[in-house]
């Protein structure tokens, strides 16, 4: 005897079972969908790891979409109870909205992120005074791996920012500063030497320090300027000499260099400038001492001549 299975009847039985045992159905659906999502994400991670690709942004989006799908399925299972609950608490909706205002703002911030896409997972951003790399983002918060604004090195701290600040606060995308950055620093000296006389030698030394990464900097400069549609980067170091309010000589150096080597280059250039400065100061002091010695000799000779003339006139 052949057994015939009617798909429609089987589907109706499944629907009836789900309506009768909603808690068990919800638990089964949650387990199946959760492990299916984890399996897909694990497969994507393995493929991206084998190919050497950075798929963190796609993985984060898929994970959030998977969570949203699980919530929608559970809401469909409990739709009648949710509808009854919504009707019963209609009088308290205003109070609920006020109580969950922060969560609603966070969710709206996540919707804004999906629409505007001001950054991606893996980008460097700045919010308030916090600079960090985006490592994870969900509907409520954005997780940042903090970066030191001075050295641009990781501090090892995680910062969690509510998504509501994506709408109300300024977000700066610093992703182009991960490899190369515009770095500037100042050197202050006493006005004892003519700083402009040292400028050609110092500029030559500074340019020599930057010569080995010039080709890579040119390519990265072109990438940034094409993306921003604006030319504003100079590869060669720029040196400016000025004075401050205390009448000190200030040497300002600006250069486009690798982020991880910015402070090392700063130390090298400071060393070059100070060595030139102290050498010029010693040469100037030696010159002054020589002039003083010559003046003393001239004064002695003049005194001797005057004394000889006085002796001669006395003898007469």
PDB file of C-alpha atoms in Angstrom:
ATOM      1  CA  UNK A   1       0.000   0.000   0.000  1.00  0.00           C
ATOM      2  CA  UNK A   2       1.496   3.309  -1.085  1.00  0.00           C
ATOM      3  CA  UNK A   3       1.633   6.097   1.474  1.00  0.00           C
ATOM      4  CA  UNK A   4       0.816   9.492   0.018  1.00  0.00           C
ATOM      5  CA  UNK A   5       1.932  12.587   1.920  1.00  0.00           C
ATOM      6  CA  UNK A   6      -0.062  15.689   1.255  1.00  0.00           C
ATOM      7  CA  UNK A   7       2.226  18.761   1.575  1.00  0.00           C
ATOM      8  CA  UNK A   8      -0.709  21.023   2.336  1.00  0.00           C
ATOM      9  CA  UNK A   9      -1.945  18.777   5.103  1.00  0.00           C
ATOM     10  CA  UNK A  10       1.589  18.448   6.515  1.00  0.00           C
ATOM     11  CA  UNK A  11       2.009  22.221   6.484  1.00  0.00           C
ATOM     12  CA  UNK A  12      -1.329  22.699   8.248  1.00  0.00           C
ATOM     13  CA  UNK A  13      -0.295  20.196  10.900  1.00  0.00           C
ATOM     14  CA  UNK A  14       2.986  22.044  11.440  1.00  0.00           C
ATOM     15  CA  UNK A  15       1.118  25.340  11.760  1.00  0.00           C
ATOM     16  CA  UNK A  16      -1.307  23.774  14.230  1.00  0.00           C
ATOM     17  CA  UNK A  17       1.569  22.323  16.247  1.00  0.00           C
ATOM     18  CA  UNK A  18       3.352  25.686  16.275  1.00  0.00           C
ATOM     19  CA  UNK A  19       0.196  27.472  17.445  1.00  0.00           C
ATOM     20  CA  UNK A  20      -0.408  24.905  20.183  1.00  0.00           C
ATOM     21  CA  UNK A  21       3.178  24.629  21.448  1.00  0.00           C
ATOM     22  CA  UNK A  22       4.525  28.120  20.795  1.00  0.00           C
ATOM     23  CA  UNK A  23       7.174  28.032  23.500  1.00  0.00           C
ATOM     24  CA  UNK A  24       8.683  24.773  22.215  1.00  0.00           C
ATOM     25  CA  UNK A  25       8.443  26.036  18.609  1.00  0.00           C
ATOM     26  CA  UNK A  26      10.161  29.285  19.523  1.00  0.00           C
ATOM     27  CA  UNK A  27      12.954  27.413  21.286  1.00  0.00           C
ATOM     28  CA  UNK A  28      13.498  25.085  18.302  1.00  0.00           C
ATOM     29  CA  UNK A  29      13.464  27.956  15.816  1.00  0.00           C
ATOM     30  CA  UNK A  30      15.875  29.964  17.961  1.00  0.00           C
ATOM     31  CA  UNK A  31      18.351  27.070  18.174  1.00  0.00           C
ATOM     32  CA  UNK A  32      18.155  26.211  14.458  1.00  0.00           C
ATOM     33  CA  UNK A  33      18.423  29.795  13.227  1.00  0.00           C
ATOM     34  CA  UNK A  34      21.173  30.695  15.710  1.00  0.00           C
ATOM     35  CA  UNK A  35      23.435  27.792  14.760  1.00  0.00           C
ATOM     36  CA  UNK A  36      22.677  28.289  11.058  1.00  0.00           C
ATOM     37  CA  UNK A  37      23.789  31.913  11.364  1.00  0.00           C
ATOM     38  CA  UNK A  38      26.941  30.906  13.255  1.00  0.00           C
ATOM     39  CA  UNK A  39      27.745  28.273  10.627  1.00  0.00           C
ATOM     40  CA  UNK A  40      27.409  30.733   7.745  1.00  0.00           C
ATOM     41  CA  UNK A  41      29.565  33.344   9.537  1.00  0.00           C
ATOM     42  CA  UNK A  42      32.193  30.720  10.396  1.00  0.00           C
ATOM     43  CA  UNK A  43      32.315  29.621   6.750  1.00  0.00           C
ATOM     44  CA  UNK A  44      32.759  33.229   5.572  1.00  0.00           C
ATOM     45  CA  UNK A  45      35.537  33.802   8.133  1.00  0.00           C
ATOM     46  CA  UNK A  46      37.404  30.699   6.972  1.00  0.00           C
ATOM     47  CA  UNK A  47      37.126  31.653   3.302  1.00  0.00           C
ATOM     48  CA  UNK A  48      38.268  35.241   3.963  1.00  0.00           C
ATOM     49  CA  UNK A  49      41.143  33.985   6.142  1.00  0.00           C
ATOM     50  CA  UNK A  50      42.325  31.619   3.385  1.00  0.00           C
ATOM     51  CA  UNK A  51      42.156  34.378   0.773  1.00  0.00           C
ATOM     52  CA  UNK A  52      43.708  36.977   3.078  1.00  0.00           C
ATOM     53  CA  UNK A  53      40.723  39.347   2.718  1.00  0.00           C
ATOM     54  CA  UNK A  54      39.223  41.649   5.338  1.00  0.00           C
ATOM     55  CA  UNK A  55      35.523  40.741   5.488  1.00  0.00           C
ATOM     56  CA  UNK A  56      34.761  42.090   8.953  1.00  0.00           C
ATOM     57  CA  UNK A  57      32.288  44.641   7.622  1.00  0.00           C
ATOM     58  CA  UNK A  58      30.302  42.043   5.635  1.00  0.00           C
ATOM     59  CA  UNK A  59      30.364  39.635   8.589  1.00  0.00           C
ATOM     60  CA  UNK A  60      29.065  42.334  10.939  1.00  0.00           C
ATOM     61  CA  UNK A  61      26.202  43.247   8.558  1.00  0.00           C
ATOM     62  CA  UNK A  62      25.243  39.586   8.041  1.00  0.00           C
ATOM     63  CA  UNK A  63      25.261  38.996  11.786  1.00  0.00           C
ATOM     64  CA  UNK A  64      22.940  41.933  12.423  1.00  0.00           C
ATOM     65  CA  UNK A  65      20.624  40.866   9.578  1.00  0.00           C
ATOM     66  CA  UNK A  66      20.567  37.347  11.028  1.00  0.00           C
ATOM     67  CA  UNK A  67      19.621  38.689  14.455  1.00  0.00           C
ATOM     68  CA  UNK A  68      16.873  40.803  12.890  1.00  0.00           C
ATOM     69  CA  UNK A  69      15.543  37.772  10.970  1.00  0.00           C
ATOM     70  CA  UNK A  70      15.401  35.702  14.178  1.00  0.00           C
ATOM     71  CA  UNK A  71      13.464  38.479  15.941  1.00  0.00           C
ATOM     72  CA  UNK A  72      11.012  38.773  13.020  1.00  0.00           C
ATOM     73  CA  UNK A  73      10.386  34.997  12.983  1.00  0.00           C
ATOM     74  CA  UNK A  74       9.743  34.941  16.730  1.00  0.00           C
ATOM     75  CA  UNK A  75       7.399  37.916  16.396  1.00  0.00           C
ATOM     76  CA  UNK A  76       5.463  36.039  13.687  1.00  0.00           C
ATOM     77  CA  UNK A  77       5.116  33.032  16.005  1.00  0.00           C
ATOM     78  CA  UNK A  78       3.840  35.194  18.860  1.00  0.00           C
ATOM     79  CA  UNK A  79       1.958  37.676  16.643  1.00  0.00           C
ATOM     80  CA  UNK A  80      -1.446  37.138  18.249  1.00  0.00           C
ATOM     81  CA  UNK A  81      -0.070  37.529  21.781  1.00  0.00           C
ATOM     82  CA  UNK A  82       1.906  40.618  20.749  1.00  0.00           C
ATOM     83  CA  UNK A  83      -1.220  42.123  19.195  1.00  0.00           C
ATOM     84  CA  UNK A  84      -3.218  41.468  22.353  1.00  0.00           C
ATOM     85  CA  UNK A  85      -0.426  42.905  24.469  1.00  0.00           C
ATOM     86  CA  UNK A  86      -0.189  45.988  22.275  1.00  0.00           C
ATOM     87  CA  UNK A  87      -3.921  46.637  22.606  1.00  0.00           C
ATOM     88  CA  UNK A  88      -3.825  46.135  26.358  1.00  0.00           C
ATOM     89  CA  UNK A  89      -0.976  48.601  26.880  1.00  0.00           C
ATOM     90  CA  UNK A  90      -2.113  51.239  24.388  1.00  0.00           C
ATOM     91  CA  UNK A  91      -2.823  53.618  27.258  1.00  0.00           C
ATOM     92  CA  UNK A  92       0.770  53.332  28.443  1.00  0.00           C
ATOM     93  CA  UNK A  93       2.470  53.793  25.059  1.00  0.00           C
ATOM     94  CA  UNK A  94       3.561  57.356  25.784  1.00  0.00           C
ATOM     95  CA  UNK A  95       5.229  56.323  29.023  1.00  0.00           C
ATOM     96  CA  UNK A  96       6.902  53.369  27.288  1.00  0.00           C
ATOM     97  CA  UNK A  97       8.216  55.604  24.500  1.00  0.00           C
ATOM     98  CA  UNK A  98       9.632  58.047  27.032  1.00  0.00           C
ATOM     99  CA  UNK A  99      11.214  55.224  29.014  1.00  0.00           C
ATOM    100  CA  UNK A 100      12.784  53.665  25.941  1.00  0.00           C
ATOM    101  CA  UNK A 101      13.707  56.941  24.256  1.00  0.00           C
ATOM    102  CA  UNK A 102      17.449  56.253  24.423  1.00  0.00           C
ATOM    103  CA  UNK A 103      17.017  52.803  22.901  1.00  0.00           C
ATOM    104  CA  UNK A 104      14.845  54.229  20.126  1.00  0.00           C
ATOM    105  CA  UNK A 105      17.486  56.886  19.391  1.00  0.00           C
ATOM    106  CA  UNK A 106      20.172  54.197  19.268  1.00  0.00           C
ATOM    107  CA  UNK A 107      18.077  52.191  16.828  1.00  0.00           C
ATOM    108  CA  UNK A 108      17.480  55.288  14.665  1.00  0.00           C
ATOM    109  CA  UNK A 109      21.239  55.937  14.733  1.00  0.00           C
ATOM    110  CA  UNK A 110      21.805  52.407  13.418  1.00  0.00           C
ATOM    111  CA  UNK A 111      19.246  53.016  10.643  1.00  0.00           C
ATOM    112  CA  UNK A 112      21.081  56.264   9.796  1.00  0.00           C
ATOM    113  CA  UNK A 113      24.373  54.335   9.641  1.00  0.00           C
ATOM    114  CA  UNK A 114      22.896  51.756   7.240  1.00  0.00           C
ATOM    115  CA  UNK A 115      21.631  54.544   4.990  1.00  0.00           C
ATOM    116  CA  UNK A 116      24.508  57.038   5.071  1.00  0.00           C
ATOM    117  CA  UNK A 117      27.408  54.623   5.676  1.00  0.00           C
ATOM    118  CA  UNK A 118      29.788  57.288   7.091  1.00  0.00           C
ATOM    119  CA  UNK A 119      32.232  54.512   8.043  1.00  0.00           C
ATOM    120  CA  UNK A 120      32.684  50.760   7.987  1.00  0.00           C
ATOM    121  CA  UNK A 121      33.944  48.129  10.384  1.00  0.00           C
ATOM    122  CA  UNK A 122      37.737  48.443  10.317  1.00  0.00           C
ATOM    123  CA  UNK A 123      37.779  52.231   9.717  1.00  0.00           C
ATOM    124  CA  UNK A 124      39.348  54.764  12.091  1.00  0.00           C
ATOM    125  CA  UNK A 125      36.863  57.368  13.324  1.00  0.00           C
ATOM    126  CA  UNK A 126      36.794  60.201  15.839  1.00  0.00           C
ATOM    127  CA  UNK A 127      33.776  60.916  18.057  1.00  0.00           C
ATOM    128  CA  UNK A 128      34.233  63.766  20.568  1.00  0.00           C
ATOM    129  CA  UNK A 129      37.831  63.365  21.759  1.00  0.00           C
ATOM    130  CA  UNK A 130      37.862  59.605  21.210  1.00  0.00           C
ATOM    131  CA  UNK A 131      39.784  58.109  18.281  1.00  0.00           C
ATOM    132  CA  UNK A 132      39.503  54.406  17.578  1.00  0.00           C
ATOM    133  CA  UNK A 133      39.071  51.610  15.079  1.00  0.00           C
ATOM    134  CA  UNK A 134      35.520  50.331  14.588  1.00  0.00           C
ATOM    135  CA  UNK A 135      35.597  46.643  15.539  1.00  0.00           C
ATOM    136  CA  UNK A 136      31.878  45.910  15.955  1.00  0.00           C
ATOM    137  CA  UNK A 137      28.521  47.581  15.521  1.00  0.00           C
ATOM    138  CA  UNK A 138      24.967  46.511  16.382  1.00  0.00           C
ATOM    139  CA  UNK A 139      21.632  48.308  16.685  1.00  0.00           C
ATOM    140  CA  UNK A 140      22.493  49.760  20.126  1.00  0.00           C
ATOM    141  CA  UNK A 141      26.209  50.596  20.206  1.00  0.00           C
ATOM    142  CA  UNK A 142      29.452  50.987  18.272  1.00  0.00           C
ATOM    143  CA  UNK A 143      32.558  49.314  19.710  1.00  0.00           C
ATOM    144  CA  UNK A 144      35.891  51.099  19.149  1.00  0.00           C
ATOM    145  CA  UNK A 145      39.428  49.885  19.783  1.00  0.00           C
ATOM    146  CA  UNK A 146      40.937  53.091  21.212  1.00  0.00           C
ATOM    147  CA  UNK A 147      43.873  54.748  19.427  1.00  0.00           C
ATOM    148  CA  UNK A 148      46.232  57.227  21.105  1.00  0.00           C
ATOM    149  CA  UNK A 149      45.798  60.594  19.313  1.00  0.00           C
ATOM    150  CA  UNK A 150      49.466  61.510  19.827  1.00  0.00           C
ATOM    151  CA  UNK A 151      51.285  58.361  18.712  1.00  0.00           C
ATOM    152  CA  UNK A 152      48.408  56.720  16.759  1.00  0.00           C
ATOM    153  CA  UNK A 153      49.103  53.411  18.503  1.00  0.00           C
ATOM    154  CA  UNK A 154      46.450  51.125  19.993  1.00  0.00           C
ATOM    155  CA  UNK A 155      45.938  51.622  23.732  1.00  0.00           C
ATOM    156  CA  UNK A 156      44.308  48.213  24.239  1.00  0.00           C
ATOM    157  CA  UNK A 157      41.077  49.762  25.578  1.00  0.00           C
ATOM    158  CA  UNK A 158      37.618  49.212  24.096  1.00  0.00           C
ATOM    159  CA  UNK A 159      35.222  52.157  23.972  1.00  0.00           C
ATOM    160  CA  UNK A 160      31.483  51.582  23.528  1.00  0.00           C
ATOM    161  CA  UNK A 161      29.593  54.531  22.031  1.00  0.00           C
ATOM    162  CA  UNK A 162      25.754  54.632  21.860  1.00  0.00           C
ATOM    163  CA  UNK A 163      24.479  54.815  18.284  1.00  0.00           C
ATOM    164  CA  UNK A 164      22.352  57.827  19.197  1.00  0.00           C
ATOM    165  CA  UNK A 165      25.533  59.924  19.012  1.00  0.00           C
ATOM    166  CA  UNK A 166      25.874  59.094  15.304  1.00  0.00           C
ATOM    167  CA  UNK A 167      22.947  61.453  14.690  1.00  0.00           C
ATOM    168  CA  UNK A 168      23.569  64.111  17.328  1.00  0.00           C
ATOM    169  CA  UNK A 169      27.392  64.354  17.274  1.00  0.00           C
ATOM    170  CA  UNK A 170      30.058  64.951  14.632  1.00  0.00           C
ATOM    171  CA  UNK A 171      31.765  61.806  13.356  1.00  0.00           C
ATOM    172  CA  UNK A 172      35.150  62.176  11.630  1.00  0.00           C
ATOM    173  CA  UNK A 173      36.374  59.357   9.396  1.00  0.00           C
ATOM    174  CA  UNK A 174      40.146  59.066   9.872  1.00  0.00           C
ATOM    175  CA  UNK A 175      40.625  55.913   7.845  1.00  0.00           C
ATOM    176  CA  UNK A 176      43.195  57.531   5.526  1.00  0.00           C
ATOM    177  CA  UNK A 177      45.384  58.303   8.563  1.00  0.00           C
ATOM    178  CA  UNK A 178      45.931  54.629   9.341  1.00  0.00           C
ATOM    179  CA  UNK A 179      48.981  54.376   7.058  1.00  0.00           C
ATOM    180  CA  UNK A 180      50.024  57.964   6.260  1.00  0.00           C
ATOM    181  CA  UNK A 181      49.266  61.223   8.017  1.00  0.00           C
ATOM    182  CA  UNK A 182      50.047  64.939   7.865  1.00  0.00           C
ATOM    183  CA  UNK A 183      52.377  65.395  10.822  1.00  0.00           C
ATOM    184  CA  UNK A 184      53.646  68.743  12.110  1.00  0.00           C
ATOM    185  CA  UNK A 185      55.794  69.771  15.054  1.00  0.00           C
ATOM    186  CA  UNK A 186      57.633  72.856  16.344  1.00  0.00           C
ATOM    187  CA  UNK A 187      61.156  73.502  17.669  1.00  0.00           C
ATOM    188  CA  UNK A 188      61.725  76.556  19.895  1.00  0.00           C
ATOM    189  CA  UNK A 189      65.161  78.198  20.304  1.00  0.00           C
ATOM    190  CA  UNK A 190      66.626  81.359  21.738  1.00  0.00           C
ATOM    191  CA  UNK A 191      67.272  84.051  19.063  1.00  0.00           C
ATOM    192  CA  UNK A 192      71.053  83.734  19.257  1.00  0.00           C
ATOM    193  CA  UNK A 193      71.634  82.492  15.676  1.00  0.00           C
ATOM    194  CA  UNK A 194      70.304  83.546  12.292  1.00  0.00           C
ATOM    195  CA  UNK A 195      67.881  80.666  11.712  1.00  0.00           C
ATOM    196  CA  UNK A 196      67.466  81.433   7.993  1.00  0.00           C
ATOM    197  CA  UNK A 197      71.138  80.667   7.382  1.00  0.00           C
ATOM    198  CA  UNK A 198      70.519  77.081   8.603  1.00  0.00           C
ATOM    199  CA  UNK A 199      67.386  76.566   6.502  1.00  0.00           C
ATOM    200  CA  UNK A 200      68.969  75.092   3.303  1.00  0.00           C
ATOM    201  CA  UNK A 201      71.064  72.522   5.184  1.00  0.00           C
ATOM    202  CA  UNK A 202      68.172  71.523   7.454  1.00  0.00           C
ATOM    203  CA  UNK A 203      65.733  71.199   4.552  1.00  0.00           C
ATOM    204  CA  UNK A 204      68.203  68.931   2.719  1.00  0.00           C
ATOM    205  CA  UNK A 205      68.545  66.687   5.777  1.00  0.00           C
ATOM    206  CA  UNK A 206      64.778  66.542   6.324  1.00  0.00           C
ATOM    207  CA  UNK A 207      64.189  65.613   2.703  1.00  0.00           C
ATOM    208  CA  UNK A 208      66.842  62.884   2.954  1.00  0.00           C
ATOM    209  CA  UNK A 209      64.976  61.327   5.902  1.00  0.00           C
ATOM    210  CA  UNK A 210      61.781  61.166   3.801  1.00  0.00           C
ATOM    211  CA  UNK A 211      63.327  59.914   0.580  1.00  0.00           C
ATOM    212  CA  UNK A 212      62.963  56.164   1.217  1.00  0.00           C
ATOM    213  CA  UNK A 213      59.122  56.247   1.413  1.00  0.00           C
ATOM    214  CA  UNK A 214      58.601  58.914  -1.256  1.00  0.00           C
ATOM    215  CA  UNK A 215      57.253  56.532  -3.939  1.00  0.00           C
ATOM    216  CA  UNK A 216      54.701  54.946  -1.594  1.00  0.00           C
ATOM    217  CA  UNK A 217      53.712  58.389  -0.285  1.00  0.00           C
ATOM    218  CA  UNK A 218      53.106  59.594  -3.854  1.00  0.00           C
ATOM    219  CA  UNK A 219      50.730  56.698  -4.528  1.00  0.00           C
ATOM    220  CA  UNK A 220      48.920  57.115  -1.227  1.00  0.00           C
ATOM    221  CA  UNK A 221      48.687  60.883  -1.796  1.00  0.00           C
ATOM    222  CA  UNK A 222      47.037  60.256  -5.172  1.00  0.00           C
ATOM    223  CA  UNK A 223      44.575  57.808  -3.590  1.00  0.00           C
ATOM    224  CA  UNK A 224      43.536  60.278  -0.884  1.00  0.00           C
ATOM    225  CA  UNK A 225      43.214  63.241  -3.253  1.00  0.00           C
ATOM    226  CA  UNK A 226      41.174  61.233  -5.763  1.00  0.00           C
ATOM    227  CA  UNK A 227      38.821  60.147  -3.010  1.00  0.00           C
ATOM    228  CA  UNK A 228      38.443  63.673  -1.570  1.00  0.00           C
ATOM    229  CA  UNK A 229      38.588  65.351  -5.010  1.00  0.00           C
ATOM    230  CA  UNK A 230      40.984  67.970  -3.659  1.00  0.00           C
ATOM    231  CA  UNK A 231      44.760  68.433  -3.906  1.00  0.00           C
ATOM    232  CA  UNK A 232      46.190  69.552  -0.573  1.00  0.00           C
ATOM    233  CA  UNK A 233      49.131  67.247   0.229  1.00  0.00           C
ATOM    234  CA  UNK A 234      52.811  68.007  -0.397  1.00  0.00           C
ATOM    235  CA  UNK A 235      55.319  65.173  -0.272  1.00  0.00           C
ATOM    236  CA  UNK A 236      58.422  67.264   0.481  1.00  0.00           C
ATOM    237  CA  UNK A 237      58.780  68.513   4.077  1.00  0.00           C
ATOM    238  CA  UNK A 238      57.808  72.142   4.609  1.00  0.00           C
ATOM    239  CA  UNK A 239      59.833  74.274   7.033  1.00  0.00           C
ATOM    240  CA  UNK A 240      58.540  77.603   8.356  1.00  0.00           C
ATOM    241  CA  UNK A 241      60.439  79.962  10.659  1.00  0.00           C
ATOM    242  CA  UNK A 242      58.590  82.455  12.849  1.00  0.00           C
ATOM    243  CA  UNK A 243      58.666  83.977  16.329  1.00  0.00           C
ATOM    244  CA  UNK A 244      56.274  83.570  19.238  1.00  0.00           C
ATOM    245  CA  UNK A 245      54.964  86.006  21.816  1.00  0.00           C
ATOM    246  CA  UNK A 246      58.146  85.541  23.917  1.00  0.00           C
ATOM    247  CA  UNK A 247      60.405  86.582  21.003  1.00  0.00           C
ATOM    248  CA  UNK A 248      61.693  83.007  20.661  1.00  0.00           C
ATOM    249  CA  UNK A 249      62.561  81.491  17.293  1.00  0.00           C
ATOM    250  CA  UNK A 250      59.987  78.827  16.316  1.00  0.00           C
ATOM    251  CA  UNK A 251      60.728  76.336  13.540  1.00  0.00           C
ATOM    252  CA  UNK A 252      57.566  74.578  12.311  1.00  0.00           C
ATOM    253  CA  UNK A 253      58.030  71.416  10.229  1.00  0.00           C
ATOM    254  CA  UNK A 254      55.161  69.778   8.303  1.00  0.00           C
ATOM    255  CA  UNK A 255      55.489  66.489   6.453  1.00  0.00           C
ATOM    256  CA  UNK A 256      53.424  63.673   4.949  1.00  0.00           C
ATOM    257  CA  UNK A 257      54.814  60.459   6.394  1.00  0.00           C
ATOM    258  CA  UNK A 258      53.935  56.924   7.582  1.00  0.00           C
ATOM    259  CA  UNK A 259      51.837  57.077  10.737  1.00  0.00           C
ATOM    260  CA  UNK A 260      53.936  54.594  12.687  1.00  0.00           C
ATOM    261  CA  UNK A 261      57.168  56.478  11.885  1.00  0.00           C
ATOM    262  CA  UNK A 262      55.970  60.049  12.490  1.00  0.00           C
ATOM    263  CA  UNK A 263      57.534  60.454  15.947  1.00  0.00           C
ATOM    264  CA  UNK A 264      60.778  58.753  14.922  1.00  0.00           C
ATOM    265  CA  UNK A 265      61.117  61.180  12.012  1.00  0.00           C
ATOM    266  CA  UNK A 266      60.321  64.059  14.365  1.00  0.00           C
ATOM    267  CA  UNK A 267      63.138  63.022  16.711  1.00  0.00           C
ATOM    268  CA  UNK A 268      65.605  62.712  13.834  1.00  0.00           C
ATOM    269  CA  UNK A 269      64.729  66.139  12.450  1.00  0.00           C
ATOM    270  CA  UNK A 270      64.873  67.750  15.897  1.00  0.00           C
ATOM    271  CA  UNK A 271      68.322  66.233  16.358  1.00  0.00           C
ATOM    272  CA  UNK A 272      69.441  67.581  12.971  1.00  0.00           C
ATOM    273  CA  UNK A 273      68.151  71.076  13.700  1.00  0.00           C
ATOM    274  CA  UNK A 274      69.719  71.255  17.153  1.00  0.00           C
ATOM    275  CA  UNK A 275      73.076  69.981  15.875  1.00  0.00           C
ATOM    276  CA  UNK A 276      73.048  72.663  13.160  1.00  0.00           C
ATOM    277  CA  UNK A 277      71.927  75.263  15.689  1.00  0.00           C
ATOM    278  CA  UNK A 278      74.632  74.510  18.279  1.00  0.00           C
ATOM    279  CA  UNK A 279      77.309  74.244  15.593  1.00  0.00           C
ATOM    280  CA  UNK A 280      76.336  77.671  14.263  1.00  0.00           C
ATOM    281  CA  UNK A 281      76.240  78.999  17.816  1.00  0.00           C
ATOM    282  CA  UNK A 282      79.779  77.707  18.492  1.00  0.00           C
ATOM    283  CA  UNK A 283      81.032  79.173  15.210  1.00  0.00           C
ATOM    284  CA  UNK A 284      79.447  82.506  16.056  1.00  0.00           C
ATOM    285  CA  UNK A 285      80.944  82.459  19.547  1.00  0.00           C
ATOM    286  CA  UNK A 286      84.370  81.604  18.103  1.00  0.00           C
ATOM    287  CA  UNK A 287      84.010  84.445  15.612  1.00  0.00           C
ATOM    288  CA  UNK A 288      83.011  86.842  18.393  1.00  0.00           C
ATOM    289  CA  UNK A 289      85.980  85.735  20.487  1.00  0.00           C
ATOM    290  CA  UNK A 290      88.298  86.224  17.512  1.00  0.00           C
ATOM    291  CA  UNK A 291      86.886  89.682  16.857  1.00  0.00           C
ATOM    292  CA  UNK A 292      87.225  90.519  20.544  1.00  0.00           C
ATOM    293  CA  UNK A 293      90.820  89.312  20.523  1.00  0.00           C
ATOM    294  CA  UNK A 294      91.578  91.377  17.443  1.00  0.00           C
ATOM    295  CA  UNK A 295      89.947  94.397  19.052  1.00  0.00           C
ATOM    296  CA  UNK A 296      91.981  93.869  22.215  1.00  0.00           C
ATOM    297  CA  UNK A 297      95.182  93.631  20.174  1.00  0.00           C
ATOM    298  CA  UNK A 298      94.241  96.775  18.292  1.00  0.00           C
ATOM    299  CA  UNK A 299      93.534  98.558  21.566  1.00  0.00           C
ATOM    300  CA  UNK A 300      96.869  97.422  22.993  1.00  0.00           C
ATOM    301  CA  UNK A 301      98.694  98.612  19.910  1.00  0.00           C
ATOM    302  CA  UNK A 302      96.878 101.949  20.057  1.00  0.00           C
ATOM    303  CA  UNK A 303      97.708 102.283  23.746  1.00  0.00           C
ATOM    304  CA  UNK A 304     101.368 101.467  23.066  1.00  0.00           C
ATOM    305  CA  UNK A 305     101.501 104.002  20.258  1.00  0.00           C
ATOM    306  CA  UNK A 306      99.907 106.665  22.420  1.00  0.00           C
ATOM    307  CA  UNK A 307     102.300 105.936  25.286  1.00  0.00           C
ATOM    308  CA  UNK A 308     105.316 106.118  22.945  1.00  0.00           C
ATOM    309  CA  UNK A 309     104.130 109.447  21.560  1.00  0.00           C
ATOM    310  CA  UNK A 310     103.644 110.783  25.089  1.00  0.00           C
ATOM    311  CA  UNK A 311     107.150 109.685  26.110  1.00  0.00           C
ATOM    312  CA  UNK A 312     108.674 111.302  23.050  1.00  0.00           C
ATOM    313  CA  UNK A 313     106.924 114.608  23.617  1.00  0.00           C
ATOM    314  CA  UNK A 314     107.982 114.577  27.314  1.00  0.00           C
ATOM    315  CA  UNK A 315     111.607 114.010  26.365  1.00  0.00           C
ATOM    316  CA  UNK A 316     111.433 116.937  24.055  1.00  0.00           C
TER     317      UNK A 316
END
